[in-house]
């Protein structure tokens, strides 16, 4: 996987970890965003996990695929290939509000960034850290997910 240069420049230890861990994603993953202590927040302990959001493109044809099995396959593909002692904490994120998930391209929060409120404004699927399946009405605030860093973007087709 060819990561964006900013990852190696700003977080060389995390870059090395991801290079050696066999990070694999399905073709529907459009971007990967790094959060937490192994990201720009810093302060990772040896037992810290790595927090990644996989931003996916949902199938556009209605009725073509059931949402939860589709999202579970995204998680399974990445988790099954993962080869590291560092625990992987994945979130699969998808657009629900026609905003192109621009908030996930930003490193830090800026007022006015989210024009639709910034609370529970994107779809989220997790099977770790106390969640199992679609996460709805959890009060997730966009401004609390920073700092974050986009580390990979699917090459243009």
Tab-separated table of N, CA and C in Angstrom:
chain	number	residue	atom	x	y	z
A	1	UNK	N	0.857	-1.169	0.000
A	1	UNK	CA	0.000	0.000	0.000
A	1	UNK	C	0.903	1.231	0.000
A	2	UNK	N	0.593	2.165	-0.866
A	2	UNK	CA	1.384	3.377	-0.993
A	2	UNK	C	0.712	4.495	-0.194
A	3	UNK	N	1.278	4.795	0.973
A	3	UNK	CA	0.719	5.817	1.844
A	3	UNK	C	1.078	7.208	1.341
A	4	UNK	N	0.282	8.196	1.745
A	4	UNK	CA	0.602	9.579	1.416
A	4	UNK	C	1.906	9.956	2.112
A	5	UNK	N	2.762	10.756	1.478
A	5	UNK	CA	4.074	11.094	2.041
A	5	UNK	C	4.005	11.733	3.432
A	6	UNK	N	2.932	12.416	3.744
A	6	UNK	CA	2.808	13.088	5.037
A	6	UNK	C	2.904	12.101	6.200
A	7	UNK	N	2.497	10.866	6.016
A	7	UNK	CA	2.565	9.882	7.091
A	7	UNK	C	4.016	9.613	7.487
A	8	UNK	N	4.868	9.314	6.535
A	8	UNK	CA	6.278	9.050	6.837
A	8	UNK	C	6.976	10.298	7.362
A	9	UNK	N	6.593	11.458	6.846
A	9	UNK	CA	7.225	12.702	7.272
A	9	UNK	C	6.881	13.062	8.713
A	10	UNK	N	5.616	12.951	9.069
A	10	UNK	CA	5.165	13.421	10.391
A	10	UNK	C	5.150	12.338	11.457
A	11	UNK	N	4.956	11.081	11.045
A	11	UNK	CA	4.812	9.982	12.003
A	11	UNK	C	5.601	8.766	11.541
A	12	UNK	N	6.931	8.848	11.564
A	12	UNK	CA	7.739	7.747	11.021
A	12	UNK	C	7.521	6.405	11.727
A	13	UNK	N	7.281	6.398	13.033
A	13	UNK	CA	7.063	5.122	13.734
A	13	UNK	C	5.740	4.487	13.312
A	14	UNK	N	4.713	5.284	13.170
A	14	UNK	CA	3.419	4.760	12.727
A	14	UNK	C	3.499	4.301	11.278
A	15	UNK	N	4.220	5.034	10.465
A	15	UNK	CA	4.444	4.627	9.084
A	15	UNK	C	5.114	3.254	9.036
A	16	UNK	N	6.164	3.077	9.836
A	16	UNK	CA	6.873	1.790	9.856
A	16	UNK	C	5.947	0.667	10.323
A	17	UNK	N	5.140	0.944	11.339
A	17	UNK	CA	4.186	-0.047	11.828
A	17	UNK	C	3.219	-0.454	10.717
A	18	UNK	N	2.655	0.507	10.038
A	18	UNK	CA	1.675	0.199	8.984
A	18	UNK	C	2.328	-0.484	7.789
A	19	UNK	N	3.557	-0.142	7.491
A	19	UNK	CA	4.273	-0.794	6.394
A	19	UNK	C	4.489	-2.273	6.692
A	20	UNK	N	4.737	-2.602	7.944
A	20	UNK	CA	5.045	-3.988	8.297
A	20	UNK	C	3.811	-4.822	8.655
A	21	UNK	N	2.657	-4.192	8.815
A	21	UNK	CA	1.470	-4.882	9.334
A	21	UNK	C	0.574	-5.497	8.266
A	22	UNK	N	0.923	-5.331	7.004
A	22	UNK	CA	0.119	-5.874	5.911
A	22	UNK	C	-1.294	-5.295	5.900
A	23	UNK	N	-1.372	-3.972	5.904
A	23	UNK	CA	-2.667	-3.298	5.830
A	23	UNK	C	-3.266	-3.506	4.445
A	24	UNK	N	-4.434	-4.128	4.417
A	24	UNK	CA	-5.134	-4.448	3.168
A	24	UNK	C	-6.553	-3.896	3.277
A	25	UNK	N	-7.046	-3.324	2.184
A	25	UNK	CA	-8.424	-2.827	2.163
A	25	UNK	C	-9.127	-3.295	0.894
A	26	UNK	N	-10.437	-3.342	0.972
A	26	UNK	CA	-11.251	-3.684	-0.194
A	26	UNK	C	-11.243	-2.524	-1.189
A	27	UNK	N	-11.537	-2.784	-2.449
A	27	UNK	CA	-11.550	-1.716	-3.460
A	27	UNK	C	-12.582	-0.613	-3.186
A	28	UNK	N	-13.569	-0.892	-2.361
A	28	UNK	CA	-14.574	0.135	-2.048
A	28	UNK	C	-14.072	1.172	-1.047
A	29	UNK	N	-12.910	0.931	-0.424
A	29	UNK	CA	-12.337	1.920	0.491
A	29	UNK	C	-11.702	3.021	-0.345
A	30	UNK	N	-12.138	4.253	-0.096
A	30	UNK	CA	-11.649	5.397	-0.852
A	30	UNK	C	-10.512	6.128	-0.145
A	31	UNK	N	-10.566	6.148	1.205
A	31	UNK	CA	-9.559	6.873	1.979
A	31	UNK	C	-9.348	6.174	3.326
A	32	UNK	N	-8.182	6.382	3.918
A	32	UNK	CA	-7.902	5.907	5.265
A	32	UNK	C	-7.450	7.109	6.080
A	33	UNK	N	-8.048	7.252	7.261
A	33	UNK	CA	-7.713	8.356	8.156
A	33	UNK	C	-7.234	7.783	9.485
A	34	UNK	N	-6.143	8.333	9.980
A	34	UNK	CA	-5.523	7.917	11.235
A	34	UNK	C	-5.939	8.875	12.348
A	35	UNK	N	-6.322	8.313	13.492
A	35	UNK	CA	-6.706	9.101	14.665
A	35	UNK	C	-5.915	8.582	15.870
A	36	UNK	N	-6.046	9.245	16.988
A	36	UNK	CA	-5.567	8.712	18.253
A	36	UNK	C	-4.088	8.887	18.532
A	37	UNK	N	-3.619	8.139	19.528
A	37	UNK	CA	-2.271	8.333	20.052
A	37	UNK	C	-1.157	7.899	19.104
A	38	UNK	N	-1.428	7.027	18.163
A	38	UNK	CA	-0.402	6.682	17.170
A	38	UNK	C	-0.475	7.634	15.976
A	39	UNK	N	-1.401	8.574	16.067
A	39	UNK	CA	-1.533	9.629	15.075
A	39	UNK	C	-0.984	10.933	15.620
A	40	UNK	N	-1.553	12.024	15.167
A	40	UNK	CA	-1.067	13.341	15.544
A	40	UNK	C	-1.307	13.694	17.004
A	41	UNK	N	-2.233	13.013	17.673
A	41	UNK	CA	-2.465	13.285	19.091
A	41	UNK	C	-1.231	12.942	19.908
A	42	UNK	N	-0.493	11.916	19.475
A	42	UNK	CA	0.732	11.514	20.155
A	42	UNK	C	0.462	10.847	21.494
A	43	UNK	N	1.537	10.493	22.167
A	43	UNK	CA	1.440	9.903	23.492
A	43	UNK	C	1.184	8.416	23.509
A	44	UNK	N	1.439	7.727	22.405
A	44	UNK	CA	1.185	6.284	22.350
A	44	UNK	C	2.076	5.544	23.328
A	45	UNK	N	1.469	4.607	24.030
A	45	UNK	CA	2.217	3.685	24.899
A	45	UNK	C	2.524	2.435	24.071
A	46	UNK	N	3.422	1.584	24.552
A	46	UNK	CA	3.714	0.354	23.800
A	46	UNK	C	2.473	-0.508	23.561
A	47	UNK	N	1.490	-0.456	24.467
A	47	UNK	CA	0.285	-1.277	24.306
A	47	UNK	C	-0.871	-0.533	23.638
A	48	UNK	N	-0.621	0.672	23.126
A	48	UNK	CA	-1.679	1.431	22.452
A	48	UNK	C	-2.090	0.746	21.155
A	49	UNK	N	-3.384	0.842	20.855
A	49	UNK	CA	-3.867	0.336	19.575
A	49	UNK	C	-3.617	1.393	18.501
A	50	UNK	N	-4.050	1.094	17.290
A	50	UNK	CA	-3.980	2.073	16.214
A	50	UNK	C	-5.396	2.271	15.696
A	51	UNK	N	-5.813	3.522	15.642
A	51	UNK	CA	-7.179	3.892	15.275
A	51	UNK	C	-7.233	4.347	13.826
A	52	UNK	N	-7.939	3.577	13.013
A	52	UNK	CA	-8.076	3.910	11.598
A	52	UNK	C	-9.543	3.981	11.214
A	53	UNK	N	-9.881	4.989	10.421
A	53	UNK	CA	-11.197	5.059	9.800
A	53	UNK	C	-11.039	4.723	8.328
A	54	UNK	N	-11.827	3.753	7.877
A	54	UNK	CA	-11.850	3.385	6.461
A	54	UNK	C	-13.081	4.042	5.862
A	55	UNK	N	-12.887	4.998	4.984
A	55	UNK	CA	-13.999	5.698	4.349
A	55	UNK	C	-14.352	4.958	3.069
A	56	UNK	N	-15.585	4.508	2.991
A	56	UNK	CA	-15.993	3.674	1.862
A	56	UNK	C	-17.001	4.373	0.974
A	57	UNK	N	-16.987	3.950	-0.256
A	57	UNK	CA	-18.027	4.327	-1.208
A	57	UNK	C	-19.085	3.239	-1.152
A	58	UNK	N	-20.305	3.634	-0.883
A	58	UNK	CA	-21.392	2.662	-0.869
A	58	UNK	C	-21.823	2.361	-2.297
A	59	UNK	N	-22.279	1.149	-2.542
A	59	UNK	CA	-22.816	0.839	-3.875
A	59	UNK	C	-23.960	1.808	-4.196
A	60	UNK	N	-24.001	2.278	-5.422
A	60	UNK	CA	-24.985	3.292	-5.775
A	60	UNK	C	-26.298	2.716	-6.284
A	61	UNK	N	-26.281	1.511	-6.789
A	61	UNK	CA	-27.525	0.925	-7.299
A	61	UNK	C	-28.373	0.438	-6.126
A	62	UNK	N	-29.606	0.932	-6.001
A	62	UNK	CA	-30.457	0.513	-4.885
A	62	UNK	C	-30.738	-0.988	-4.922
A	63	UNK	N	-30.709	-1.592	-3.747
A	63	UNK	CA	-31.036	-3.003	-3.639
A	63	UNK	C	-29.943	-3.947	-4.096
A	64	UNK	N	-28.818	-3.416	-4.510
A	64	UNK	CA	-27.745	-4.280	-5.020
A	64	UNK	C	-27.041	-5.038	-3.902
A	65	UNK	N	-27.009	-4.452	-2.708
A	65	UNK	CA	-26.262	-5.065	-1.625
A	65	UNK	C	-26.894	-4.665	-0.293
A	66	UNK	N	-26.857	-5.580	0.658
A	66	UNK	CA	-27.325	-5.244	1.995
A	66	UNK	C	-26.203	-4.521	2.718
A	67	UNK	N	-26.544	-3.462	3.432
A	67	UNK	CA	-25.544	-2.583	4.022
A	67	UNK	C	-24.655	-3.280	5.057
A	68	UNK	N	-25.221	-3.919	6.057
A	68	UNK	CA	-24.382	-4.487	7.117
A	68	UNK	C	-23.438	-5.579	6.630
A	69	UNK	N	-23.880	-6.527	5.810
A	69	UNK	CA	-22.909	-7.517	5.297
A	69	UNK	C	-21.806	-6.867	4.451
A	70	UNK	N	-22.152	-5.840	3.701
A	70	UNK	CA	-21.168	-5.112	2.905
A	70	UNK	C	-20.106	-4.484	3.818
A	71	UNK	N	-20.554	-3.794	4.865
A	71	UNK	CA	-19.632	-3.135	5.790
A	71	UNK	C	-18.812	-4.147	6.586
A	72	UNK	N	-19.433	-5.244	6.970
A	72	UNK	CA	-18.716	-6.300	7.694
A	72	UNK	C	-17.600	-6.872	6.831
A	73	UNK	N	-17.851	-7.017	5.541
A	73	UNK	CA	-16.820	-7.526	4.633
A	73	UNK	C	-15.630	-6.567	4.560
A	74	UNK	N	-15.896	-5.260	4.640
A	74	UNK	CA	-14.808	-4.272	4.652
A	74	UNK	C	-13.933	-4.488	5.888
A	75	UNK	N	-14.570	-4.620	7.055
A	75	UNK	CA	-13.832	-4.857	8.307
A	75	UNK	C	-13.065	-6.174	8.235
A	76	UNK	N	-13.742	-7.220	7.821
A	76	UNK	CA	-13.113	-8.546	7.794
A	76	UNK	C	-11.894	-8.595	6.880
A	77	UNK	N	-11.980	-7.967	5.724
A	77	UNK	CA	-10.849	-7.964	4.797
A	77	UNK	C	-9.609	-7.386	5.464
A	78	UNK	N	-9.779	-6.258	6.136
A	78	UNK	CA	-8.635	-5.602	6.763
A	78	UNK	C	-8.152	-6.374	7.986
A	79	UNK	N	-9.070	-6.781	8.841
A	79	UNK	CA	-8.676	-7.497	10.073
A	79	UNK	C	-8.034	-8.847	9.772
A	80	UNK	N	-8.547	-9.558	8.785
A	80	UNK	CA	-8.005	-10.879	8.459
A	80	UNK	C	-6.588	-10.820	7.881
A	81	UNK	N	-6.235	-9.713	7.263
A	81	UNK	CA	-4.904	-9.573	6.677
A	81	UNK	C	-3.894	-8.964	7.650
A	82	UNK	N	-4.382	-8.332	8.709
A	82	UNK	CA	-3.529	-7.594	9.652
A	82	UNK	C	-2.494	-8.512	10.304
A	83	UNK	N	-1.240	-8.102	10.285
A	83	UNK	CA	-0.154	-8.910	10.840
A	83	UNK	C	0.711	-8.060	11.763
A	84	UNK	N	0.176	-7.745	12.918
A	84	UNK	CA	0.919	-6.965	13.889
A	84	UNK	C	0.419	-7.298	15.285
A	85	UNK	N	1.290	-7.159	16.261
A	85	UNK	CA	0.887	-7.321	17.651
A	85	UNK	C	0.099	-6.112	18.136
A	86	UNK	N	0.197	-5.004	17.422
A	86	UNK	CA	-0.555	-3.803	17.769
A	86	UNK	C	-2.011	-4.023	17.356
A	87	UNK	N	-2.916	-3.824	18.312
A	87	UNK	CA	-4.334	-4.019	18.031
A	87	UNK	C	-4.836	-2.958	17.056
A	88	UNK	N	-5.653	-3.391	16.141
A	88	UNK	CA	-6.243	-2.527	15.133
A	88	UNK	C	-7.651	-2.141	15.581
A	89	UNK	N	-7.910	-0.854	15.697
A	89	UNK	CA	-9.247	-0.356	16.036
A	89	UNK	C	-9.795	0.327	14.791
A	90	UNK	N	-10.692	-0.388	14.095
A	90	UNK	CA	-11.236	0.089	12.826
A	90	UNK	C	-12.628	0.668	12.978
A	91	UNK	N	-12.878	1.692	12.206
A	91	UNK	CA	-14.227	2.211	12.011
A	91	UNK	C	-14.424	2.320	10.505
A	92	UNK	N	-15.550	1.822	10.026
A	92	UNK	CA	-15.885	2.009	8.620
A	92	UNK	C	-16.863	3.175	8.574
A	93	UNK	N	-16.532	4.165	7.777
A	93	UNK	CA	-17.290	5.408	7.719
A	93	UNK	C	-17.849	5.570	6.315
A	94	UNK	N	-19.119	6.018	6.259
A	94	UNK	CA	-19.723	6.253	4.957
A	94	UNK	C	-20.601	7.494	5.018
A	95	UNK	N	-20.752	8.099	3.877
A	95	UNK	CA	-21.503	9.349	3.758
A	95	UNK	C	-23.004	9.100	3.895
A	96	UNK	N	-23.655	9.955	4.671
A	96	UNK	CA	-25.117	9.891	4.797
A	96	UNK	C	-25.776	11.247	4.533
A	97	UNK	N	-24.987	12.308	4.412
A	97	UNK	CA	-25.545	13.655	4.329
A	97	UNK	C	-25.072	14.476	3.124
A	98	UNK	N	-24.589	13.833	2.095
A	98	UNK	CA	-24.141	14.535	0.875
A	98	UNK	C	-23.139	15.643	1.178
A	99	UNK	N	-22.164	15.330	2.016
A	99	UNK	CA	-21.152	16.327	2.387
A	99	UNK	C	-19.759	15.931	1.902
A	100	UNK	N	-19.643	14.784	1.255
A	100	UNK	CA	-18.368	14.246	0.756
A	100	UNK	C	-17.371	13.977	1.887
A	101	UNK	N	-17.850	13.953	3.120
A	101	UNK	CA	-17.008	13.669	4.289
A	101	UNK	C	-15.750	14.531	4.302
A	102	UNK	N	-15.919	15.801	3.958
A	102	UNK	CA	-14.784	16.729	3.933
A	102	UNK	C	-14.101	16.843	5.295
A	103	UNK	N	-14.846	16.627	6.359
A	103	UNK	CA	-14.257	16.727	7.697
A	103	UNK	C	-13.128	15.719	7.892
A	104	UNK	N	-13.141	14.632	7.146
A	104	UNK	CA	-12.091	13.620	7.282
A	104	UNK	C	-10.832	13.972	6.491
A	105	UNK	N	-10.855	15.063	5.756
A	105	UNK	CA	-9.657	15.504	5.040
A	105	UNK	C	-8.890	16.546	5.839
A	106	UNK	N	-9.457	16.994	6.941
A	106	UNK	CA	-8.860	18.052	7.749
A	106	UNK	C	-8.035	17.474	8.887
A	107	UNK	N	-6.977	18.150	9.244
A	107	UNK	CA	-6.122	17.727	10.346
A	107	UNK	C	-6.670	18.209	11.684
A	108	UNK	N	-7.197	19.420	11.698
A	108	UNK	CA	-7.715	20.014	12.928
A	108	UNK	C	-9.107	20.590	12.697
A	109	UNK	N	-9.856	20.703	13.780
A	109	UNK	CA	-11.213	21.253	13.727
A	109	UNK	C	-11.167	22.752	13.460
A	110	UNK	N	-12.075	23.194	12.620
A	110	UNK	CA	-12.284	24.622	12.355
A	110	UNK	C	-13.778	24.883	12.467
A	111	UNK	N	-14.139	25.933	13.172
A	111	UNK	CA	-15.554	26.314	13.241
A	111	UNK	C	-16.059	26.545	11.820
A	112	UNK	N	-17.263	26.137	11.565
A	112	UNK	CA	-17.853	26.293	10.245
A	112	UNK	C	-17.479	25.186	9.275
A	113	UNK	N	-16.644	24.263	9.719
A	113	UNK	CA	-16.224	23.158	8.851
A	113	UNK	C	-17.412	22.290	8.466
A	114	UNK	N	-18.245	21.986	9.439
A	114	UNK	CA	-19.404	21.137	9.188
A	114	UNK	C	-20.652	22.004	9.169
A	115	UNK	N	-21.270	22.085	8.019
A	115	UNK	CA	-22.441	22.940	7.857
A	115	UNK	C	-23.738	22.266	8.295
A	116	UNK	N	-23.662	20.988	8.686
A	116	UNK	CA	-24.887	20.274	9.041
A	116	UNK	C	-24.918	19.844	10.502
A	117	UNK	N	-24.068	20.458	11.319
A	117	UNK	CA	-24.158	20.216	12.747
A	117	UNK	C	-23.035	19.428	13.363
A	118	UNK	N	-22.487	18.481	12.638
A	118	UNK	CA	-21.333	17.754	13.129
A	118	UNK	C	-21.598	16.722	14.212
A	119	UNK	N	-22.845	16.292	14.393
A	119	UNK	CA	-23.150	15.257	15.371
A	119	UNK	C	-23.895	14.136	14.648
A	120	UNK	N	-23.354	12.916	14.758
A	120	UNK	CA	-23.961	11.751	14.098
A	120	UNK	C	-24.299	12.044	12.635
A	121	UNK	N	-23.377	12.685	11.952
A	121	UNK	CA	-23.660	13.133	10.583
A	121	UNK	C	-23.027	12.256	9.510
A	122	UNK	N	-22.514	11.108	9.910
A	122	UNK	CA	-21.977	10.158	8.939
A	122	UNK	C	-22.324	8.768	9.431
A	123	UNK	N	-22.316	7.814	8.509
A	123	UNK	CA	-22.570	6.437	8.892
A	123	UNK	C	-21.318	5.824	9.485
A	124	UNK	N	-21.507	4.956	10.484
A	124	UNK	CA	-20.379	4.353	11.176
A	124	UNK	C	-20.683	2.898	11.460
A	125	UNK	N	-19.693	2.050	11.203
A	125	UNK	CA	-19.816	0.613	11.459
A	125	UNK	C	-18.568	0.166	12.200
A	126	UNK	N	-18.754	-0.520	13.329
A	126	UNK	CA	-17.642	-1.026	14.125
A	126	UNK	C	-17.995	-2.397	14.681
A	127	UNK	N	-16.982	-3.206	14.904
A	127	UNK	CA	-17.185	-4.500	15.561
A	127	UNK	C	-16.164	-4.688	16.677
A	128	UNK	N	-15.677	-3.580	17.215
A	128	UNK	CA	-14.690	-3.608	18.289
A	128	UNK	C	-15.006	-2.512	19.295
A	129	UNK	N	-14.293	-2.519	20.392
A	129	UNK	CA	-14.382	-1.449	21.389
A	129	UNK	C	-15.810	-1.210	21.873
A	130	UNK	N	-16.522	-2.295	22.120
A	130	UNK	CA	-17.860	-2.169	22.676
A	130	UNK	C	-18.970	-1.952	21.672
A	131	UNK	N	-18.627	-1.904	20.406
A	131	UNK	CA	-19.642	-1.730	19.373
A	131	UNK	C	-19.720	-3.003	18.540
A	132	UNK	N	-20.879	-3.261	18.000
A	132	UNK	CA	-21.023	-4.393	17.103
A	132	UNK	C	-22.070	-4.044	16.049
A	133	UNK	N	-21.602	-3.657	14.882
A	133	UNK	CA	-22.498	-3.329	13.786
A	133	UNK	C	-22.607	-1.828	13.574
A	134	UNK	N	-23.730	-1.425	13.026
A	134	UNK	CA	-23.968	-0.010	12.768
A	134	UNK	C	-24.079	0.737	14.079
A	135	UNK	N	-23.421	1.869	14.141
A	135	UNK	CA	-23.475	2.718	15.326
A	135	UNK	C	-24.371	3.899	14.972
A	136	UNK	N	-25.501	3.990	15.644
A	136	UNK	CA	-26.444	5.069	15.354
A	136	UNK	C	-26.795	5.815	16.636
A	137	UNK	N	-27.077	7.086	16.483
A	137	UNK	CA	-27.520	7.940	17.594
A	137	UNK	C	-26.607	7.823	18.813
A	138	UNK	N	-25.300	7.796	18.570
A	138	UNK	CA	-24.327	7.664	19.663
A	138	UNK	C	-23.802	9.021	20.119
A	139	UNK	N	-24.233	10.087	19.463
A	139	UNK	CA	-23.762	11.419	19.842
A	139	UNK	C	-22.335	11.695	19.416
A	140	UNK	N	-21.870	11.034	18.368
A	140	UNK	CA	-20.494	11.215	17.910
A	140	UNK	C	-20.347	12.611	17.315
A	141	UNK	N	-19.413	13.376	17.885
A	141	UNK	CA	-19.182	14.749	17.464
A	141	UNK	C	-17.943	14.817	16.586
A	142	UNK	N	-18.100	15.391	15.413
A	142	UNK	CA	-16.993	15.494	14.470
A	142	UNK	C	-15.801	16.188	15.116
A	143	UNK	N	-16.018	17.259	15.845
A	143	UNK	CA	-14.889	18.021	16.394
A	143	UNK	C	-14.063	17.228	17.406
A	144	UNK	N	-14.582	16.130	17.924
A	144	UNK	CA	-13.838	15.334	18.905
A	144	UNK	C	-12.961	14.262	18.257
A	145	UNK	N	-13.008	14.130	16.939
A	145	UNK	CA	-12.193	13.112	16.286
A	145	UNK	C	-10.837	13.664	15.833
A	146	UNK	N	-10.565	14.897	16.153
A	146	UNK	CA	-9.300	15.526	15.776
A	146	UNK	C	-8.302	15.469	16.918
A	147	UNK	N	-7.009	15.564	16.622
A	147	UNK	CA	-6.448	15.695	15.288
A	147	UNK	C	-6.519	14.370	14.529
A	148	UNK	N	-6.612	14.486	13.240
A	148	UNK	CA	-6.633	13.301	12.386
A	148	UNK	C	-5.742	13.562	11.178
A	149	UNK	N	-5.430	12.490	10.485
A	149	UNK	CA	-4.535	12.615	9.349
A	149	UNK	C	-4.947	11.623	8.270
A	150	UNK	N	-5.260	12.140	7.108
A	150	UNK	CA	-5.521	11.259	5.973
A	150	UNK	C	-4.184	10.672	5.539
A	151	UNK	N	-4.110	9.327	5.542
A	151	UNK	CA	-2.822	8.674	5.260
A	151	UNK	C	-2.805	7.898	3.944
A	152	UNK	N	-3.994	7.696	3.365
A	152	UNK	CA	-4.062	6.951	2.111
A	152	UNK	C	-5.313	7.382	1.365
A	153	UNK	N	-5.181	7.431	0.060
A	153	UNK	CA	-6.310	7.747	-0.822
A	153	UNK	C	-6.229	6.808	-2.011
A	154	UNK	N	-7.371	6.191	-2.328
A	154	UNK	CA	-7.394	5.263	-3.468
A	154	UNK	C	-6.929	6.003	-4.719
A	155	UNK	N	-6.034	5.378	-5.468
A	155	UNK	CA	-5.580	6.015	-6.711
A	155	UNK	C	-6.762	6.240	-7.661
A	156	UNK	N	-6.695	7.318	-8.409
A	156	UNK	CA	-7.737	7.597	-9.400
A	156	UNK	C	-7.769	6.504	-10.428
A	157	UNK	N	-8.977	6.194	-10.844
A	157	UNK	CA	-9.115	5.104	-11.823
A	157	UNK	C	-9.049	5.608	-13.226
